[in-house]
Amino acid sequence: MRKLLVCQHVAHELLGTLDPLVRGQGFRVRYVNFGRNPDEQPRLDGYAGLILLGGPMNVGQASTYPHILTEKALVRRALELEIPVLGI
């Protein structure tokens, strides 16, 4: 089964209407909730796609939200591996 890694920043912000669509295409979804676990260091091994959800921060606030650096590294790695990335 193909897997998607989803970076979440706020508990109530989920994939929403995309969830049944991606699951209907045979994807398993794993959420990384950086709001709850800001120090998590997910890897892209075995994932077919990366989705970055929205939140109250922006990419220039890494000093306040250090997980942004982790996410930027994930995006770079996804591009190296030619894994599709969707930013919402």
PDB file of N, CA and C in Angstrom:
ATOM      1  N   MET A   1       0.854  -1.188   0.000  1.00  0.00           N
ATOM      2  CA  MET A   1       0.000   0.000   0.000  1.00  0.00           C
ATOM      3  C   MET A   1       0.890   1.239   0.000  1.00  0.00           C
ATOM      4  N   ARG A   2       0.543   2.220  -0.816  1.00  0.00           N
ATOM      5  CA  ARG A   2       1.297   3.474  -0.868  1.00  0.00           C
ATOM      6  C   ARG A   2       0.957   4.329   0.351  1.00  0.00           C
ATOM      7  N   LYS A   3       1.953   5.118   0.781  1.00  0.00           N
ATOM      8  CA  LYS A   3       1.780   5.927   1.991  1.00  0.00           C
ATOM      9  C   LYS A   3       2.048   7.403   1.689  1.00  0.00           C
ATOM     10  N   LEU A   4       1.307   8.264   2.378  1.00  0.00           N
ATOM     11  CA  LEU A   4       1.518   9.711   2.338  1.00  0.00           C
ATOM     12  C   LEU A   4       1.910  10.184   3.729  1.00  0.00           C
ATOM     13  N   LEU A   5       2.879  11.089   3.782  1.00  0.00           N
ATOM     14  CA  LEU A   5       3.257  11.736   5.034  1.00  0.00           C
ATOM     15  C   LEU A   5       2.631  13.120   5.034  1.00  0.00           C
ATOM     16  N   VAL A   6       1.892  13.438   6.088  1.00  0.00           N
ATOM     17  CA  VAL A   6       1.201  14.721   6.198  1.00  0.00           C
ATOM     18  C   VAL A   6       1.740  15.474   7.404  1.00  0.00           C
ATOM     19  N   CYS A   7       2.264  16.668   7.172  1.00  0.00           N
ATOM     20  CA  CYS A   7       2.754  17.533   8.247  1.00  0.00           C
ATOM     21  C   CYS A   7       1.605  18.426   8.707  1.00  0.00           C
ATOM     22  N   GLN A   8       1.247  18.264   9.974  1.00  0.00           N
ATOM     23  CA  GLN A   8       0.120  18.979  10.579  1.00  0.00           C
ATOM     24  C   GLN A   8       0.664  19.928  11.630  1.00  0.00           C
ATOM     25  N   HIS A   9       0.027  21.103  11.752  1.00  0.00           N
ATOM     26  CA  HIS A   9       0.507  22.115  12.696  1.00  0.00           C
ATOM     27  C   HIS A   9      -0.498  22.457  13.779  1.00  0.00           C
ATOM     28  N   VAL A  10      -1.761  22.241  13.496  1.00  0.00           N
ATOM     29  CA  VAL A  10      -2.846  22.549  14.425  1.00  0.00           C
ATOM     30  C   VAL A  10      -3.779  21.342  14.432  1.00  0.00           C
ATOM     31  N   ALA A  11      -4.177  20.892  15.611  1.00  0.00           N
ATOM     32  CA  ALA A  11      -4.949  19.649  15.738  1.00  0.00           C
ATOM     33  C   ALA A  11      -6.215  19.633  14.883  1.00  0.00           C
ATOM     34  N   HIS A  12      -6.881  20.753  14.737  1.00  0.00           N
ATOM     35  CA  HIS A  12      -8.153  20.759  14.011  1.00  0.00           C
ATOM     36  C   HIS A  12      -7.984  20.928  12.501  1.00  0.00           C
ATOM     37  N   GLU A  13      -6.767  21.109  12.026  1.00  0.00           N
ATOM     38  CA  GLU A  13      -6.534  21.236  10.587  1.00  0.00           C
ATOM     39  C   GLU A  13      -6.042  19.908  10.039  1.00  0.00           C
ATOM     40  N   LEU A  14      -6.959  19.214   9.365  1.00  0.00           N
ATOM     41  CA  LEU A  14      -6.687  17.897   8.804  1.00  0.00           C
ATOM     42  C   LEU A  14      -6.753  17.976   7.279  1.00  0.00           C
ATOM     43  N   LEU A  15      -6.682  16.842   6.623  1.00  0.00           N
ATOM     44  CA  LEU A  15      -6.789  16.814   5.163  1.00  0.00           C
ATOM     45  C   LEU A  15      -8.189  17.187   4.677  1.00  0.00           C
ATOM     46  N   GLY A  16      -9.151  17.072   5.542  1.00  0.00           N
ATOM     47  CA  GLY A  16     -10.511  17.455   5.173  1.00  0.00           C
ATOM     48  C   GLY A  16     -11.043  16.641   4.004  1.00  0.00           C
ATOM     49  N   THR A  17     -11.551  17.311   2.973  1.00  0.00           N
ATOM     50  CA  THR A  17     -12.166  16.609   1.848  1.00  0.00           C
ATOM     51  C   THR A  17     -11.153  15.829   1.011  1.00  0.00           C
ATOM     52  N   LEU A  18      -9.856  16.117   1.181  1.00  0.00           N
ATOM     53  CA  LEU A  18      -8.843  15.336   0.474  1.00  0.00           C
ATOM     54  C   LEU A  18      -8.679  13.938   1.069  1.00  0.00           C
ATOM     55  N   ASP A  19      -9.008  13.775   2.343  1.00  0.00           N
ATOM     56  CA  ASP A  19      -8.792  12.494   3.020  1.00  0.00           C
ATOM     57  C   ASP A  19      -9.477  11.338   2.298  1.00  0.00           C
ATOM     58  N   PRO A  20     -10.795  11.405   2.051  1.00  0.00           N
ATOM     59  CA  PRO A  20     -11.416  10.253   1.378  1.00  0.00           C
ATOM     60  C   PRO A  20     -10.907  10.069  -0.052  1.00  0.00           C
ATOM     61  N   LEU A  21     -10.480  11.143  -0.686  1.00  0.00           N
ATOM     62  CA  LEU A  21      -9.956  11.028  -2.054  1.00  0.00           C
ATOM     63  C   LEU A  21      -8.638  10.259  -2.084  1.00  0.00           C
ATOM     64  N   VAL A  22      -7.704  10.617  -1.197  1.00  0.00           N
ATOM     65  CA  VAL A  22      -6.407   9.932  -1.205  1.00  0.00           C
ATOM     66  C   VAL A  22      -6.545   8.496  -0.691  1.00  0.00           C
ATOM     67  N   ARG A  23      -7.386   8.302   0.306  1.00  0.00           N
ATOM     68  CA  ARG A  23      -7.594   6.934   0.807  1.00  0.00           C
ATOM     69  C   ARG A  23      -8.295   6.086  -0.253  1.00  0.00           C
ATOM     70  N   GLY A  24      -9.201   6.707  -0.998  1.00  0.00           N
ATOM     71  CA  GLY A  24      -9.895   6.006  -2.076  1.00  0.00           C
ATOM     72  C   GLY A  24      -8.966   5.592  -3.207  1.00  0.00           C
ATOM     73  N   GLN A  25      -7.833   6.256  -3.312  1.00  0.00           N
ATOM     74  CA  GLN A  25      -6.823   5.899  -4.309  1.00  0.00           C
ATOM     75  C   GLN A  25      -5.814   4.890  -3.759  1.00  0.00           C
ATOM     76  N   GLY A  26      -6.078   4.390  -2.557  1.00  0.00           N
ATOM     77  CA  GLY A  26      -5.244   3.338  -1.993  1.00  0.00           C
ATOM     78  C   GLY A  26      -4.091   3.813  -1.137  1.00  0.00           C
ATOM     79  N   PHE A  27      -4.112   5.077  -0.721  1.00  0.00           N
ATOM     80  CA  PHE A  27      -3.037   5.594   0.123  1.00  0.00           C
ATOM     81  C   PHE A  27      -3.354   5.383   1.598  1.00  0.00           C
ATOM     82  N   ARG A  28      -2.331   5.083   2.350  1.00  0.00           N
ATOM     83  CA  ARG A  28      -2.385   5.120   3.810  1.00  0.00           C
ATOM     84  C   ARG A  28      -1.815   6.466   4.224  1.00  0.00           C
ATOM     85  N   VAL A  29      -2.398   7.101   5.223  1.00  0.00           N
ATOM     86  CA  VAL A  29      -2.006   8.454   5.628  1.00  0.00           C
ATOM     87  C   VAL A  29      -1.394   8.423   7.018  1.00  0.00           C
ATOM     88  N   ARG A  30      -0.227   9.049   7.140  1.00  0.00           N
ATOM     89  CA  ARG A  30       0.398   9.214   8.460  1.00  0.00           C
ATOM     90  C   ARG A  30       0.556  10.706   8.728  1.00  0.00           C
ATOM     91  N   TYR A  31      -0.014  11.156   9.834  1.00  0.00           N
ATOM     92  CA  TYR A  31       0.115  12.546  10.250  1.00  0.00           C
ATOM     93  C   TYR A  31       1.308  12.694  11.194  1.00  0.00           C
ATOM     94  N   VAL A  32       2.067  13.756  11.002  1.00  0.00           N
ATOM     95  CA  VAL A  32       3.074  14.194  11.965  1.00  0.00           C
ATOM     96  C   VAL A  32       2.544  15.513  12.501  1.00  0.00           C
ATOM     97  N   ASN A  33       2.153  15.527  13.770  1.00  0.00           N
ATOM     98  CA  ASN A  33       1.574  16.731  14.365  1.00  0.00           C
ATOM     99  C   ASN A  33       2.681  17.529  15.052  1.00  0.00           C
ATOM    100  N   PHE A  34       3.211  18.523  14.339  1.00  0.00           N
ATOM    101  CA  PHE A  34       4.286  19.339  14.897  1.00  0.00           C
ATOM    102  C   PHE A  34       3.787  20.258  16.011  1.00  0.00           C
ATOM    103  N   GLY A  35       2.495  20.541  16.056  1.00  0.00           N
ATOM    104  CA  GLY A  35       1.946  21.321  17.162  1.00  0.00           C
ATOM    105  C   GLY A  35       2.075  20.566  18.472  1.00  0.00           C
ATOM    106  N   ARG A  36       1.906  19.261  18.424  1.00  0.00           N
ATOM    107  CA  ARG A  36       1.992  18.409  19.609  1.00  0.00           C
ATOM    108  C   ARG A  36       3.411  17.904  19.852  1.00  0.00           C
ATOM    109  N   ASN A  37       4.122  17.603  18.766  1.00  0.00           N
ATOM    110  CA  ASN A  37       5.478  17.030  18.857  1.00  0.00           C
ATOM    111  C   ASN A  37       6.444  17.829  17.980  1.00  0.00           C
ATOM    112  N   PRO A  38       6.803  19.034  18.387  1.00  0.00           N
ATOM    113  CA  PRO A  38       7.615  19.904  17.534  1.00  0.00           C
ATOM    114  C   PRO A  38       9.025  19.379  17.256  1.00  0.00           C
ATOM    115  N   ASP A  39       9.495  18.429  18.064  1.00  0.00           N
ATOM    116  CA  ASP A  39      10.849  17.900  17.876  1.00  0.00           C
ATOM    117  C   ASP A  39      10.895  16.629  17.030  1.00  0.00           C
ATOM    118  N   GLU A  40       9.745  16.191  16.543  1.00  0.00           N
ATOM    119  CA  GLU A  40       9.724  14.964  15.750  1.00  0.00           C
ATOM    120  C   GLU A  40      10.572  15.131  14.480  1.00  0.00           C
ATOM    121  N   GLN A  41      11.233  14.066  14.089  1.00  0.00           N
ATOM    122  CA  GLN A  41      12.123  14.069  12.919  1.00  0.00           C
ATOM    123  C   GLN A  41      11.680  12.967  11.948  1.00  0.00           C
ATOM    124  N   PRO A  42      10.578  13.175  11.242  1.00  0.00           N
ATOM    125  CA  PRO A  42      10.098  12.138  10.324  1.00  0.00           C
ATOM    126  C   PRO A  42      11.035  11.954   9.134  1.00  0.00           C
ATOM    127  N   ARG A  43      10.979  10.759   8.566  1.00  0.00           N
ATOM    128  CA  ARG A  43      11.768  10.447   7.378  1.00  0.00           C
ATOM    129  C   ARG A  43      10.809  10.092   6.243  1.00  0.00           C
ATOM    130  N   LEU A  44      11.272  10.220   5.032  1.00  0.00           N
ATOM    131  CA  LEU A  44      10.436   9.948   3.873  1.00  0.00           C
ATOM    132  C   LEU A  44      10.583   8.533   3.336  1.00  0.00           C
ATOM    133  N   ASP A  45      11.362   7.705   3.996  1.00  0.00           N
ATOM    134  CA  ASP A  45      11.550   6.329   3.538  1.00  0.00           C
ATOM    135  C   ASP A  45      10.204   5.629   3.392  1.00  0.00           C
ATOM    136  N   GLY A  46       9.932   5.111   2.204  1.00  0.00           N
ATOM    137  CA  GLY A  46       8.710   4.356   1.969  1.00  0.00           C
ATOM    138  C   GLY A  46       7.482   5.182   1.650  1.00  0.00           C
ATOM    139  N   TYR A  47       7.622   6.506   1.583  1.00  0.00           N
ATOM    140  CA  TYR A  47       6.464   7.358   1.297  1.00  0.00           C
ATOM    141  C   TYR A  47       6.403   7.729  -0.178  1.00  0.00           C
ATOM    142  N   ALA A  48       5.175   7.813  -0.686  1.00  0.00           N
ATOM    143  CA  ALA A  48       4.947   8.154  -2.087  1.00  0.00           C
ATOM    144  C   ALA A  48       4.602   9.627  -2.270  1.00  0.00           C
ATOM    145  N   GLY A  49       4.393  10.359  -1.175  1.00  0.00           N
ATOM    146  CA  GLY A  49       4.045  11.769  -1.269  1.00  0.00           C
ATOM    147  C   GLY A  49       4.156  12.461   0.078  1.00  0.00           C
ATOM    148  N   LEU A  50       4.274  13.774   0.005  1.00  0.00           N
ATOM    149  CA  LEU A  50       4.393  14.627   1.194  1.00  0.00           C
ATOM    150  C   LEU A  50       3.376  15.751   1.066  1.00  0.00           C
ATOM    151  N   ILE A  51       2.588  15.941   2.126  1.00  0.00           N
ATOM    152  CA  ILE A  51       1.614  17.035   2.159  1.00  0.00           C
ATOM    153  C   ILE A  51       1.907  17.886   3.385  1.00  0.00           C
ATOM    154  N   LEU A  52       1.991  19.200   3.179  1.00  0.00           N
ATOM    155  CA  LEU A  52       2.214  20.158   4.261  1.00  0.00           C
ATOM    156  C   LEU A  52       0.932  20.956   4.441  1.00  0.00           C
ATOM    157  N   LEU A  53       0.314  20.817   5.600  1.00  0.00           N
ATOM    158  CA  LEU A  53      -0.912  21.562   5.887  1.00  0.00           C
ATOM    159  C   LEU A  53      -0.580  22.960   6.392  1.00  0.00           C
ATOM    160  N   GLY A  54      -1.588  23.807   6.441  1.00  0.00           N
ATOM    161  CA  GLY A  54      -1.402  25.183   6.888  1.00  0.00           C
ATOM    162  C   GLY A  54      -1.320  25.295   8.404  1.00  0.00           C
ATOM    163  N   GLY A  55      -1.174  26.516   8.849  1.00  0.00           N
ATOM    164  CA  GLY A  55      -1.096  26.786  10.276  1.00  0.00           C
ATOM    165  C   GLY A  55      -0.893  28.267  10.520  1.00  0.00           C
ATOM    166  N   PRO A  56      -0.739  28.653  11.779  1.00  0.00           N
ATOM    167  CA  PRO A  56      -0.625  30.058  12.135  1.00  0.00           C
ATOM    168  C   PRO A  56       0.756  30.654  11.873  1.00  0.00           C
ATOM    169  N   MET A  57       1.726  29.831  11.479  1.00  0.00           N
ATOM    170  CA  MET A  57       3.090  30.315  11.279  1.00  0.00           C
ATOM    171  C   MET A  57       3.384  30.463   9.793  1.00  0.00           C
ATOM    172  N   ASN A  58       4.521  31.079   9.496  1.00  0.00           N
ATOM    173  CA  ASN A  58       4.972  31.127   8.110  1.00  0.00           C
ATOM    174  C   ASN A  58       6.408  30.645   8.044  1.00  0.00           C
ATOM    175  N   VAL A  59       6.879  30.425   6.850  1.00  0.00           N
ATOM    176  CA  VAL A  59       8.183  29.791   6.639  1.00  0.00           C
ATOM    177  C   VAL A  59       9.342  30.608   7.213  1.00  0.00           C
ATOM    178  N   GLY A  60       9.154  31.901   7.403  1.00  0.00           N
ATOM    179  CA  GLY A  60      10.210  32.754   7.946  1.00  0.00           C
ATOM    180  C   GLY A  60      10.281  32.797   9.462  1.00  0.00           C
ATOM    181  N   GLN A  61       9.509  31.980  10.153  1.00  0.00           N
ATOM    182  CA  GLN A  61       9.456  32.013  11.616  1.00  0.00           C
ATOM    183  C   GLN A  61      10.131  30.800  12.260  1.00  0.00           C
ATOM    184  N   ALA A  62      11.209  30.323  11.672  1.00  0.00           N
ATOM    185  CA  ALA A  62      11.889  29.135  12.203  1.00  0.00           C
ATOM    186  C   ALA A  62      12.454  29.364  13.603  1.00  0.00           C
ATOM    187  N   SER A  63      12.759  30.610  13.957  1.00  0.00           N
ATOM    188  CA  SER A  63      13.278  30.852  15.304  1.00  0.00           C
ATOM    189  C   SER A  63      12.189  30.620  16.361  1.00  0.00           C
ATOM    190  N   THR A  64      10.945  30.852  16.002  1.00  0.00           N
ATOM    191  CA  THR A  64       9.822  30.619  16.907  1.00  0.00           C
ATOM    192  C   THR A  64       9.279  29.201  16.772  1.00  0.00           C
ATOM    193  N   TYR A  65       9.305  28.681  15.557  1.00  0.00           N
ATOM    194  CA  TYR A  65       8.783  27.346  15.249  1.00  0.00           C
ATOM    195  C   TYR A  65       9.899  26.518  14.607  1.00  0.00           C
ATOM    196  N   PRO A  66      10.793  25.952  15.406  1.00  0.00           N
ATOM    197  CA  PRO A  66      11.951  25.239  14.853  1.00  0.00           C
ATOM    198  C   PRO A  66      11.618  24.073  13.927  1.00  0.00           C
ATOM    199  N   HIS A  67      10.413  23.515  14.068  1.00  0.00           N
ATOM    200  CA  HIS A  67      10.043  22.403  13.188  1.00  0.00           C
ATOM    201  C   HIS A  67       9.988  22.832  11.725  1.00  0.00           C
ATOM    202  N   ILE A  68       9.923  24.130  11.469  1.00  0.00           N
ATOM    203  CA  ILE A  68       9.935  24.611  10.089  1.00  0.00           C
ATOM    204  C   ILE A  68      11.223  24.169   9.389  1.00  0.00           C
ATOM    205  N   LEU A  69      12.321  24.160  10.107  1.00  0.00           N
ATOM    206  CA  LEU A  69      13.585  23.685   9.520  1.00  0.00           C
ATOM    207  C   LEU A  69      13.489  22.207   9.153  1.00  0.00           C
ATOM    208  N   THR A  70      12.828  21.432   9.995  1.00  0.00           N
ATOM    209  CA  THR A  70      12.613  20.010   9.701  1.00  0.00           C
ATOM    210  C   THR A  70      11.780  19.855   8.442  1.00  0.00           C
ATOM    211  N   GLU A  71      10.733  20.661   8.327  1.00  0.00           N
ATOM    212  CA  GLU A  71       9.860  20.569   7.157  1.00  0.00           C
ATOM    213  C   GLU A  71      10.574  21.009   5.882  1.00  0.00           C
ATOM    214  N   LYS A  72      11.378  22.044   5.981  1.00  0.00           N
ATOM    215  CA  LYS A  72      12.137  22.480   4.809  1.00  0.00           C
ATOM    216  C   LYS A  72      13.077  21.372   4.348  1.00  0.00           C
ATOM    217  N   ALA A  73      13.696  20.678   5.293  1.00  0.00           N
ATOM    218  CA  ALA A  73      14.572  19.552   4.950  1.00  0.00           C
ATOM    219  C   ALA A  73      13.769  18.419   4.309  1.00  0.00           C
ATOM    220  N   LEU A  74      12.553  18.179   4.801  1.00  0.00           N
ATOM    221  CA  LEU A  74      11.698  17.154   4.201  1.00  0.00           C
ATOM    222  C   LEU A  74      11.364  17.501   2.756  1.00  0.00           C
ATOM    223  N   VAL A  75      11.045  18.752   2.510  1.00  0.00           N
ATOM    224  CA  VAL A  75      10.724  19.175   1.140  1.00  0.00           C
ATOM    225  C   VAL A  75      11.939  18.997   0.235  1.00  0.00           C
ATOM    226  N   ARG A  76      13.111  19.426   0.706  1.00  0.00           N
ATOM    227  CA  ARG A  76      14.330  19.240  -0.099  1.00  0.00           C
ATOM    228  C   ARG A  76      14.557  17.766  -0.412  1.00  0.00           C
ATOM    229  N   ARG A  77      14.383  16.923   0.600  1.00  0.00           N
ATOM    230  CA  ARG A  77      14.593  15.487   0.406  1.00  0.00           C
ATOM    231  C   ARG A  77      13.557  14.909  -0.563  1.00  0.00           C
ATOM    232  N   ALA A  78      12.311  15.337  -0.437  1.00  0.00           N
ATOM    233  CA  ALA A  78      11.266  14.867  -1.350  1.00  0.00           C
ATOM    234  C   ALA A  78      11.603  15.245  -2.794  1.00  0.00           C
ATOM    235  N   LEU A  79      12.114  16.449  -2.987  1.00  0.00           N
ATOM    236  CA  LEU A  79      12.489  16.868  -4.340  1.00  0.00           C
ATOM    237  C   LEU A  79      13.651  16.036  -4.873  1.00  0.00           C
ATOM    238  N   GLU A  80      14.607  15.734  -4.011  1.00  0.00           N
ATOM    239  CA  GLU A  80      15.735  14.879  -4.414  1.00  0.00           C
ATOM    240  C   GLU A  80      15.244  13.498  -4.833  1.00  0.00           C
ATOM    241  N   LEU A  81      14.280  12.959  -4.087  1.00  0.00           N
ATOM    242  CA  LEU A  81      13.758  11.631  -4.354  1.00  0.00           C
ATOM    243  C   LEU A  81      12.654  11.630  -5.414  1.00  0.00           C
ATOM    244  N   GLU A  82      12.312  12.820  -5.903  1.00  0.00           N
ATOM    245  CA  GLU A  82      11.225  13.001  -6.879  1.00  0.00           C
ATOM    246  C   GLU A  82       9.891  12.487  -6.342  1.00  0.00           C
ATOM    247  N   ILE A  83       9.663  12.765  -5.067  1.00  0.00           N
ATOM    248  CA  ILE A  83       8.398  12.456  -4.414  1.00  0.00           C
ATOM    249  C   ILE A  83       7.520  13.708  -4.520  1.00  0.00           C
ATOM    250  N   PRO A  84       6.277  13.563  -4.970  1.00  0.00           N
ATOM    251  CA  PRO A  84       5.392  14.730  -5.075  1.00  0.00           C
ATOM    252  C   PRO A  84       5.174  15.409  -3.725  1.00  0.00           C
ATOM    253  N   VAL A  85       5.099  16.742  -3.761  1.00  0.00           N
ATOM    254  CA  VAL A  85       4.875  17.560  -2.571  1.00  0.00           C
ATOM    255  C   VAL A  85       3.670  18.460  -2.826  1.00  0.00           C
ATOM    256  N   LEU A  86       2.760  18.507  -1.864  1.00  0.00           N
ATOM    257  CA  LEU A  86       1.610  19.413  -1.930  1.00  0.00           C
ATOM    258  C   LEU A  86       1.625  20.278  -0.683  1.00  0.00           C
ATOM    259  N   GLY A  87       1.706  21.571  -0.866  1.00  0.00           N
ATOM    260  CA  GLY A  87       1.636  22.518   0.248  1.00  0.00           C
ATOM    261  C   GLY A  87       0.288  23.199   0.253  1.00  0.00           C
ATOM    262  N   ILE A  88      -0.383  23.165   1.408  1.00  0.00           N
ATOM    263  CA  ILE A  88      -1.706  23.782   1.520  1.00  0.00           C
ATOM    264  C   ILE A  88      -1.614  24.917   2.517  1.00  0.00           C
TER     265      ILE A  88
END
